[in-house]
Amino acid sequence: MNTPLHHVIRPGIVHFMAFPATIKGEGPILETCRQILADDYFGVIEISWIKDPAVRVQVKAMLASAGVEAKYGAQPRLLTQKIDLNSADETMRQRAVAEIKSSVDEASELCIRDVGLLSGSDVPAAGRPAAMDRLEKSLVELCRYASGRGQNIVLEVFDRDIDKKALIGPANTALEIAVRVKRSCKNFGLMVDLSHIPLLGESPAQALLPVREHIAHIHIGNAYFKDRKDLAWGDQHPRFGYPG
């Protein structure tokens, strides 16, 4: 393809993946956001939770000054605290919903419209229909909460049996949950991650075509899963061209 990339997409960067020291909402958030926002290659930055309200105020001002669009990724809040939007434990499910509502509030404070998240853990096949029902319940509640602020909920598709082992999941499950949620709420979409496609054993066509009408955001990354002993094995985002 000879067309410049900026003519096709608006390249962005996932702040908390580029700088994992910030993934728990602490650490060098200001310095690293400033570094990204000074790079005119990026038109979008994806940030996550910022525990310190004073730091949030400064990041909001930096975003406005840079004129860069921001997205909010709540995935770290779910993963680092091991909470699950489709948990069979109702207390745990409600805790996960409350955590994402806090994410929506924080994103609203930062003037961010799109809030990304992921499903909870996969379960044995016999329990998947009930898990899908619980996930739908959580997502509809979150979409309704976000709609009052003019925000969107975006579900990222993860691997099912290698690393994150999430319910969503293969393209058919992503399509099913999108259709089910959008019967009640239109402010919902899917996020497809290039690095998760091979982890799911799908081809690009298998992963993208069934859900194309629901895609709101795309991550571009790499994955390695040939040798479990390799440090890059799983959902670790090794560089492109990594051996194997």
PDB file of C-alpha atoms in Angstrom:
ATOM      1  CA  MET A   1       0.000   0.000   0.000  1.00  0.00           C
ATOM      2  CA  ASN A   2       1.478   3.328  -1.076  1.00  0.00           C
ATOM      3  CA  THR A   3      -1.141   5.491   0.638  1.00  0.00           C
ATOM      4  CA  PRO A   4       0.251   7.258   3.733  1.00  0.00           C
ATOM      5  CA  LEU A   5      -1.088   5.671   6.911  1.00  0.00           C
ATOM      6  CA  HIS A   6      -2.471   8.984   8.162  1.00  0.00           C
ATOM      7  CA  HIS A   7      -4.765   9.091   5.113  1.00  0.00           C
ATOM      8  CA  VAL A   8      -6.442   5.855   6.219  1.00  0.00           C
ATOM      9  CA  ILE A   9      -6.422   5.918  10.024  1.00  0.00           C
ATOM     10  CA  ARG A  10      -5.626   8.244  12.900  1.00  0.00           C
ATOM     11  CA  PRO A  11      -2.674   6.523  14.589  1.00  0.00           C
ATOM     12  CA  GLY A  12      -2.713   6.496  18.355  1.00  0.00           C
ATOM     13  CA  ILE A  13      -0.875   4.829  21.203  1.00  0.00           C
ATOM     14  CA  VAL A  14      -2.006   2.978  24.321  1.00  0.00           C
ATOM     15  CA  HIS A  15      -0.296   4.948  27.072  1.00  0.00           C
ATOM     16  CA  PHE A  16      -0.514   2.285  29.771  1.00  0.00           C
ATOM     17  CA  MET A  17       0.948  -0.383  27.479  1.00  0.00           C
ATOM     18  CA  ALA A  18       3.782   1.844  26.274  1.00  0.00           C
ATOM     19  CA  PHE A  19       4.520   2.764  29.897  1.00  0.00           C
ATOM     20  CA  PRO A  20       3.443  -0.199  32.073  1.00  0.00           C
ATOM     21  CA  ALA A  21       4.649   1.519  35.250  1.00  0.00           C
ATOM     22  CA  THR A  22       1.402   3.526  35.031  1.00  0.00           C
ATOM     23  CA  ILE A  23      -0.943   0.553  34.647  1.00  0.00           C
ATOM     24  CA  LYS A  24      -2.206   0.725  38.250  1.00  0.00           C
ATOM     25  CA  GLY A  25      -3.176   4.381  38.015  1.00  0.00           C
ATOM     26  CA  GLU A  26       0.018   5.639  39.604  1.00  0.00           C
ATOM     27  CA  GLY A  27       3.633   6.245  38.623  1.00  0.00           C
ATOM     28  CA  PRO A  28       5.052   8.656  36.024  1.00  0.00           C
ATOM     29  CA  ILE A  29       1.720   9.487  34.386  1.00  0.00           C
ATOM     30  CA  LEU A  30       2.368  13.168  33.778  1.00  0.00           C
ATOM     31  CA  GLU A  31       5.860  12.731  32.358  1.00  0.00           C
ATOM     32  CA  THR A  32       4.874   9.936  30.007  1.00  0.00           C
ATOM     33  CA  CYS A  33       1.674  11.606  28.801  1.00  0.00           C
ATOM     34  CA  ARG A  34       3.691  14.729  28.100  1.00  0.00           C
ATOM     35  CA  GLN A  35       6.196  12.670  26.095  1.00  0.00           C
ATOM     36  CA  ILE A  36       3.447  11.174  23.909  1.00  0.00           C
ATOM     37  CA  LEU A  37       1.548  14.416  23.441  1.00  0.00           C
ATOM     38  CA  ALA A  38       4.722  16.130  22.238  1.00  0.00           C
ATOM     39  CA  ASP A  39       4.973  13.628  19.361  1.00  0.00           C
ATOM     40  CA  ASP A  40       2.881  14.920  16.465  1.00  0.00           C
ATOM     41  CA  TYR A  41       2.723  11.446  14.887  1.00  0.00           C
ATOM     42  CA  PHE A  42      -0.026  10.440  17.313  1.00  0.00           C
ATOM     43  CA  GLY A  43      -3.517  11.850  16.908  1.00  0.00           C
ATOM     44  CA  VAL A  44      -5.014   9.711  19.679  1.00  0.00           C
ATOM     45  CA  ILE A  45      -3.870   8.640  23.132  1.00  0.00           C
ATOM     46  CA  GLU A  46      -5.516   5.870  25.143  1.00  0.00           C
ATOM     47  CA  ILE A  47      -5.146   6.354  28.873  1.00  0.00           C
ATOM     48  CA  SER A  48      -6.417   4.483  31.908  1.00  0.00           C
ATOM     49  CA  TRP A  49      -7.202   5.299  35.510  1.00  0.00           C
ATOM     50  CA  ILE A  50      -5.423   8.142  37.265  1.00  0.00           C
ATOM     51  CA  LYS A  51      -5.886   7.789  41.003  1.00  0.00           C
ATOM     52  CA  ASP A  52      -4.649  11.246  41.982  1.00  0.00           C
ATOM     53  CA  PRO A  53      -7.314  13.907  41.258  1.00  0.00           C
ATOM     54  CA  ALA A  54      -4.626  16.594  40.951  1.00  0.00           C
ATOM     55  CA  VAL A  55      -2.849  14.579  38.271  1.00  0.00           C
ATOM     56  CA  ARG A  56      -6.149  14.131  36.411  1.00  0.00           C
ATOM     57  CA  VAL A  57      -6.608  17.897  36.317  1.00  0.00           C
ATOM     58  CA  GLN A  58      -3.146  18.324  34.816  1.00  0.00           C
ATOM     59  CA  VAL A  59      -3.654  15.554  32.251  1.00  0.00           C
ATOM     60  CA  LYS A  60      -6.975  17.093  31.208  1.00  0.00           C
ATOM     61  CA  ALA A  61      -5.253  20.427  30.618  1.00  0.00           C
ATOM     62  CA  MET A  62      -2.460  18.740  28.659  1.00  0.00           C
ATOM     63  CA  LEU A  63      -4.959  16.941  26.424  1.00  0.00           C
ATOM     64  CA  ALA A  64      -6.831  20.142  25.697  1.00  0.00           C
ATOM     65  CA  SER A  65      -3.632  22.016  24.924  1.00  0.00           C
ATOM     66  CA  ALA A  66      -2.287  19.294  22.624  1.00  0.00           C
ATOM     67  CA  GLY A  67      -5.531  18.940  20.683  1.00  0.00           C
ATOM     68  CA  VAL A  68      -5.162  15.151  20.765  1.00  0.00           C
ATOM     69  CA  GLU A  69      -8.221  12.917  21.068  1.00  0.00           C
ATOM     70  CA  ALA A  70      -8.237  10.661  24.107  1.00  0.00           C
ATOM     71  CA  LYS A  71      -9.798   7.263  24.735  1.00  0.00           C
ATOM     72  CA  TYR A  72     -10.164   5.586  28.116  1.00  0.00           C
ATOM     73  CA  GLY A  73      -9.120   1.989  28.709  1.00  0.00           C
ATOM     74  CA  ALA A  74     -10.628   0.462  31.840  1.00  0.00           C
ATOM     75  CA  GLN A  75      -9.100  -2.946  31.113  1.00  0.00           C
ATOM     76  CA  PRO A  76      -6.272  -2.432  33.654  1.00  0.00           C
ATOM     77  CA  ARG A  77      -8.789  -1.718  36.405  1.00  0.00           C
ATOM     78  CA  LEU A  78     -10.479  -5.075  35.804  1.00  0.00           C
ATOM     79  CA  LEU A  79      -7.343  -7.128  35.173  1.00  0.00           C
ATOM     80  CA  THR A  80      -5.128  -5.860  37.998  1.00  0.00           C
ATOM     81  CA  GLN A  81      -7.938  -6.230  40.541  1.00  0.00           C
ATOM     82  CA  LYS A  82      -9.123  -9.565  39.106  1.00  0.00           C
ATOM     83  CA  ILE A  83     -12.768  -8.528  38.894  1.00  0.00           C
ATOM     84  CA  ASP A  84     -15.200  -9.967  36.394  1.00  0.00           C
ATOM     85  CA  LEU A  85     -18.225  -8.516  34.574  1.00  0.00           C
ATOM     86  CA  ASN A  86     -19.723 -11.963  33.992  1.00  0.00           C
ATOM     87  CA  SER A  87     -18.892 -13.494  37.354  1.00  0.00           C
ATOM     88  CA  ALA A  88     -21.324 -16.066  38.731  1.00  0.00           C
ATOM     89  CA  ASP A  89     -20.683 -14.435  42.118  1.00  0.00           C
ATOM     90  CA  GLU A  90     -23.217 -11.596  42.090  1.00  0.00           C
ATOM     91  CA  THR A  91     -21.209  -9.559  44.586  1.00  0.00           C
ATOM     92  CA  MET A  92     -18.167  -9.780  42.320  1.00  0.00           C
ATOM     93  CA  ARG A  93     -20.208  -8.915  39.223  1.00  0.00           C
ATOM     94  CA  GLN A  94     -21.659  -5.855  40.925  1.00  0.00           C
ATOM     95  CA  ARG A  95     -18.200  -4.821  42.097  1.00  0.00           C
ATOM     96  CA  ALA A  96     -16.950  -4.997  38.503  1.00  0.00           C
ATOM     97  CA  VAL A  97     -19.909  -2.920  37.293  1.00  0.00           C
ATOM     98  CA  ALA A  98     -19.228  -0.327  40.000  1.00  0.00           C
ATOM     99  CA  GLU A  99     -15.569  -0.186  38.970  1.00  0.00           C
ATOM    100  CA  ILE A 100     -16.502   0.544  35.362  1.00  0.00           C
ATOM    101  CA  LYS A 101     -19.012   3.178  36.441  1.00  0.00           C
ATOM    102  CA  SER A 102     -16.127   4.867  38.245  1.00  0.00           C
ATOM    103  CA  SER A 103     -14.157   4.603  35.003  1.00  0.00           C
ATOM    104  CA  VAL A 104     -17.001   6.263  33.107  1.00  0.00           C
ATOM    105  CA  ASP A 105     -17.051   9.068  35.669  1.00  0.00           C
ATOM    106  CA  GLU A 106     -13.294   9.543  35.410  1.00  0.00           C
ATOM    107  CA  ALA A 107     -13.424   9.533  31.621  1.00  0.00           C
ATOM    108  CA  SER A 108     -16.216  12.119  31.727  1.00  0.00           C
ATOM    109  CA  GLU A 109     -14.084  14.297  33.994  1.00  0.00           C
ATOM    110  CA  LEU A 110     -11.352  14.126  31.331  1.00  0.00           C
ATOM    111  CA  CYS A 111     -13.867  14.855  28.515  1.00  0.00           C
ATOM    112  CA  ILE A 112     -13.380  11.367  27.047  1.00  0.00           C
ATOM    113  CA  ARG A 113     -16.327   9.739  25.274  1.00  0.00           C
ATOM    114  CA  ASP A 114     -15.191   6.134  24.673  1.00  0.00           C
ATOM    115  CA  VAL A 115     -14.540   3.743  27.566  1.00  0.00           C
ATOM    116  CA  GLY A 116     -12.949   0.392  26.740  1.00  0.00           C
ATOM    117  CA  LEU A 117     -13.249  -2.762  28.815  1.00  0.00           C
ATOM    118  CA  LEU A 118     -13.137  -6.547  28.483  1.00  0.00           C
ATOM    119  CA  SER A 119     -15.385  -9.419  29.416  1.00  0.00           C
ATOM    120  CA  GLY A 120     -14.714 -11.598  32.411  1.00  0.00           C
ATOM    121  CA  SER A 121     -13.179 -15.048  32.392  1.00  0.00           C
ATOM    122  CA  ASP A 122     -14.294 -17.847  30.130  1.00  0.00           C
ATOM    123  CA  VAL A 123     -16.128 -20.748  31.756  1.00  0.00           C
ATOM    124  CA  PRO A 124     -16.731 -24.389  30.787  1.00  0.00           C
ATOM    125  CA  ALA A 125     -18.935 -24.741  27.703  1.00  0.00           C
ATOM    126  CA  ALA A 126     -22.022 -25.739  29.672  1.00  0.00           C
ATOM    127  CA  GLY A 127     -21.852 -22.506  31.654  1.00  0.00           C
ATOM    128  CA  ARG A 128     -21.289 -20.122  28.747  1.00  0.00           C
ATOM    129  CA  PRO A 129     -24.954 -19.297  28.019  1.00  0.00           C
ATOM    130  CA  ALA A 130     -25.451 -18.162  31.618  1.00  0.00           C
ATOM    131  CA  ALA A 131     -22.150 -16.261  31.539  1.00  0.00           C
ATOM    132  CA  MET A 132     -23.277 -14.475  28.364  1.00  0.00           C
ATOM    133  CA  ASP A 133     -26.528 -13.523  30.108  1.00  0.00           C
ATOM    134  CA  ARG A 134     -24.595 -12.063  33.043  1.00  0.00           C
ATOM    135  CA  LEU A 135     -22.243 -10.181  30.734  1.00  0.00           C
ATOM    136  CA  GLU A 136     -25.176  -8.756  28.782  1.00  0.00           C
ATOM    137  CA  LYS A 137     -26.779  -7.616  32.031  1.00  0.00           C
ATOM    138  CA  SER A 138     -23.578  -5.839  33.077  1.00  0.00           C
ATOM    139  CA  LEU A 139     -22.986  -4.213  29.701  1.00  0.00           C
ATOM    140  CA  VAL A 140     -26.546  -2.949  29.313  1.00  0.00           C
ATOM    141  CA  GLU A 141     -26.397  -1.390  32.778  1.00  0.00           C
ATOM    142  CA  LEU A 142     -23.069   0.255  31.916  1.00  0.00           C
ATOM    143  CA  CYS A 143     -24.255   1.502  28.534  1.00  0.00           C
ATOM    144  CA  ARG A 144     -27.303   3.091  30.126  1.00  0.00           C
ATOM    145  CA  TYR A 145     -25.100   4.711  32.746  1.00  0.00           C
ATOM    146  CA  ALA A 146     -22.691   6.025  30.098  1.00  0.00           C
ATOM    147  CA  SER A 147     -25.437   7.265  27.781  1.00  0.00           C
ATOM    148  CA  GLY A 148     -26.460   9.895  30.304  1.00  0.00           C
ATOM    149  CA  ARG A 149     -23.036  11.474  29.801  1.00  0.00           C
ATOM    150  CA  GLY A 150     -22.939  11.054  26.037  1.00  0.00           C
ATOM    151  CA  GLN A 151     -20.357   8.276  26.327  1.00  0.00           C
ATOM    152  CA  ASN A 152     -19.856   4.898  24.674  1.00  0.00           C
ATOM    153  CA  ILE A 153     -18.872   1.485  26.021  1.00  0.00           C
ATOM    154  CA  VAL A 154     -16.410  -0.453  23.846  1.00  0.00           C
ATOM    155  CA  LEU A 155     -15.753  -4.150  24.522  1.00  0.00           C
ATOM    156  CA  GLU A 156     -12.303  -5.423  23.561  1.00  0.00           C
ATOM    157  CA  VAL A 157     -12.026  -8.960  22.186  1.00  0.00           C
ATOM    158  CA  PHE A 158      -9.375 -11.058  23.979  1.00  0.00           C
ATOM    159  CA  ASP A 159      -8.028 -14.605  23.709  1.00  0.00           C
ATOM    160  CA  ARG A 160     -10.002 -17.454  25.221  1.00  0.00           C
ATOM    161  CA  ASP A 161      -7.473 -20.134  26.182  1.00  0.00           C
ATOM    162  CA  ILE A 162      -3.899 -18.792  26.119  1.00  0.00           C
ATOM    163  CA  ASP A 163      -3.376 -15.725  28.310  1.00  0.00           C
ATOM    164  CA  LYS A 164      -6.326 -13.583  29.423  1.00  0.00           C
ATOM    165  CA  LYS A 165      -8.760 -16.470  28.788  1.00  0.00           C
ATOM    166  CA  ALA A 166     -11.763 -14.186  28.382  1.00  0.00           C
ATOM    167  CA  LEU A 167     -15.343 -15.124  27.566  1.00  0.00           C
ATOM    168  CA  ILE A 168     -15.252 -12.735  24.570  1.00  0.00           C
ATOM    169  CA  GLY A 169     -13.637 -14.341  22.786  1.00  0.00           C
ATOM    170  CA  PRO A 170     -14.080 -15.754  19.303  1.00  0.00           C
ATOM    171  CA  ALA A 171     -15.754 -13.599  16.657  1.00  0.00           C
ATOM    172  CA  ASN A 172     -19.061 -15.441  16.932  1.00  0.00           C
ATOM    173  CA  THR A 173     -19.291 -14.604  20.644  1.00  0.00           C
ATOM    174  CA  ALA A 174     -18.309 -10.979  20.006  1.00  0.00           C
ATOM    175  CA  LEU A 175     -21.037 -10.722  17.387  1.00  0.00           C
ATOM    176  CA  GLU A 176     -23.609 -12.329  19.669  1.00  0.00           C
ATOM    177  CA  ILE A 177     -22.948 -10.006  22.598  1.00  0.00           C
ATOM    178  CA  ALA A 178     -22.894  -6.927  20.339  1.00  0.00           C
ATOM    179  CA  VAL A 179     -26.268  -7.799  18.834  1.00  0.00           C
ATOM    180  CA  ARG A 180     -27.763  -8.544  22.237  1.00  0.00           C
ATOM    181  CA  VAL A 181     -26.527  -5.360  23.909  1.00  0.00           C
ATOM    182  CA  LYS A 182     -27.449  -3.133  20.966  1.00  0.00           C
ATOM    183  CA  ARG A 183     -31.060  -4.305  21.134  1.00  0.00           C
ATOM    184  CA  SER A 184     -31.264  -2.112  24.233  1.00  0.00           C
ATOM    185  CA  CYS A 185     -28.383   0.341  23.837  1.00  0.00           C
ATOM    186  CA  LYS A 186     -26.882   1.936  20.750  1.00  0.00           C
ATOM    187  CA  ASN A 187     -23.818   3.389  22.510  1.00  0.00           C
ATOM    188  CA  PHE A 188     -21.939   0.077  22.364  1.00  0.00           C
ATOM    189  CA  GLY A 189     -19.208  -1.172  20.081  1.00  0.00           C
ATOM    190  CA  LEU A 190     -16.397  -3.674  19.772  1.00  0.00           C
ATOM    191  CA  MET A 191     -12.638  -3.273  19.831  1.00  0.00           C
ATOM    192  CA  VAL A 192     -10.640  -5.752  17.755  1.00  0.00           C
ATOM    193  CA  ASP A 193      -6.942  -6.232  18.568  1.00  0.00           C
ATOM    194  CA  LEU A 194      -4.637  -7.512  15.823  1.00  0.00           C
ATOM    195  CA  SER A 195      -2.467  -9.302  18.383  1.00  0.00           C
ATOM    196  CA  HIS A 196      -5.429 -11.263  19.757  1.00  0.00           C
ATOM    197  CA  ILE A 197      -6.530 -12.644  16.377  1.00  0.00           C
ATOM    198  CA  PRO A 198      -3.805 -15.343  16.159  1.00  0.00           C
ATOM    199  CA  LEU A 199      -4.248 -16.141  19.852  1.00  0.00           C
ATOM    200  CA  LEU A 200      -7.857 -17.012  19.007  1.00  0.00           C
ATOM    201  CA  GLY A 201      -6.787 -19.166  16.054  1.00  0.00           C
ATOM    202  CA  GLU A 202      -8.706 -16.931  13.650  1.00  0.00           C
ATOM    203  CA  SER A 203      -7.720 -15.374  10.350  1.00  0.00           C
ATOM    204  CA  PRO A 204      -8.198 -11.615   9.849  1.00  0.00           C
ATOM    205  CA  ALA A 205     -11.253 -12.333   7.703  1.00  0.00           C
ATOM    206  CA  GLN A 206     -12.744 -14.639  10.332  1.00  0.00           C
ATOM    207  CA  ALA A 207     -12.133 -12.098  13.091  1.00  0.00           C
ATOM    208  CA  LEU A 208     -13.194  -8.927  11.298  1.00  0.00           C
ATOM    209  CA  LEU A 209     -15.882  -9.626   8.732  1.00  0.00           C
ATOM    210  CA  PRO A 210     -18.588 -10.994  11.065  1.00  0.00           C
ATOM    211  CA  VAL A 211     -18.305  -8.002  13.426  1.00  0.00           C
ATOM    212  CA  ARG A 212     -17.434  -5.245  10.957  1.00  0.00           C
ATOM    213  CA  GLU A 213     -20.667  -3.327  11.587  1.00  0.00           C
ATOM    214  CA  HIS A 214     -19.910  -3.171  15.306  1.00  0.00           C
ATOM    215  CA  ILE A 215     -16.211  -2.200  15.301  1.00  0.00           C
ATOM    216  CA  ALA A 216     -15.589   1.093  17.086  1.00  0.00           C
ATOM    217  CA  HIS A 217     -11.839   0.880  17.697  1.00  0.00           C
ATOM    218  CA  ILE A 218      -8.858  -1.208  16.587  1.00  0.00           C
ATOM    219  CA  HIS A 219      -5.586  -2.056  18.318  1.00  0.00           C
ATOM    220  CA  ILE A 220      -2.541  -2.916  16.218  1.00  0.00           C
ATOM    221  CA  GLY A 221      -0.083  -5.193  17.982  1.00  0.00           C
ATOM    222  CA  ASN A 222       1.845  -8.444  17.795  1.00  0.00           C
ATOM    223  CA  ALA A 223       1.733 -11.771  19.617  1.00  0.00           C
ATOM    224  CA  TYR A 224       3.923 -14.847  20.034  1.00  0.00           C
ATOM    225  CA  PHE A 225       2.667 -18.227  21.227  1.00  0.00           C
ATOM    226  CA  LYS A 226       4.945 -20.978  19.899  1.00  0.00           C
ATOM    227  CA  ASP A 227       7.140 -21.620  22.946  1.00  0.00           C
ATOM    228  CA  ARG A 228       5.703 -21.161  26.436  1.00  0.00           C
ATOM    229  CA  LYS A 229       9.234 -20.757  27.817  1.00  0.00           C
ATOM    230  CA  ASP A 230       9.834 -17.648  25.716  1.00  0.00           C
ATOM    231  CA  LEU A 231       9.349 -14.400  27.654  1.00  0.00           C
ATOM    232  CA  ALA A 232       7.249 -13.057  24.764  1.00  0.00           C
ATOM    233  CA  TRP A 233       4.754 -15.935  24.941  1.00  0.00           C
ATOM    234  CA  GLY A 234       1.085 -14.977  25.249  1.00  0.00           C
ATOM    235  CA  ASP A 235      -0.453 -11.524  25.189  1.00  0.00           C
ATOM    236  CA  GLN A 236       2.832  -9.661  25.751  1.00  0.00           C
ATOM    237  CA  HIS A 237       2.915  -7.420  22.647  1.00  0.00           C
ATOM    238  CA  PRO A 238       6.423  -8.202  21.353  1.00  0.00           C
ATOM    239  CA  ARG A 239       7.784  -6.020  18.580  1.00  0.00           C
ATOM    240  CA  PHE A 240       6.841  -6.719  14.973  1.00  0.00           C
ATOM    241  CA  GLY A 241       9.426  -9.038  13.435  1.00  0.00           C
ATOM    242  CA  TYR A 242       9.996 -10.908  16.703  1.00  0.00           C
ATOM    243  CA  PRO A 243      11.593 -14.300  15.827  1.00  0.00           C
ATOM    244  CA  GLY A 244       9.064 -17.133  15.504  1.00  0.00           C
TER     245      GLY A 244
END
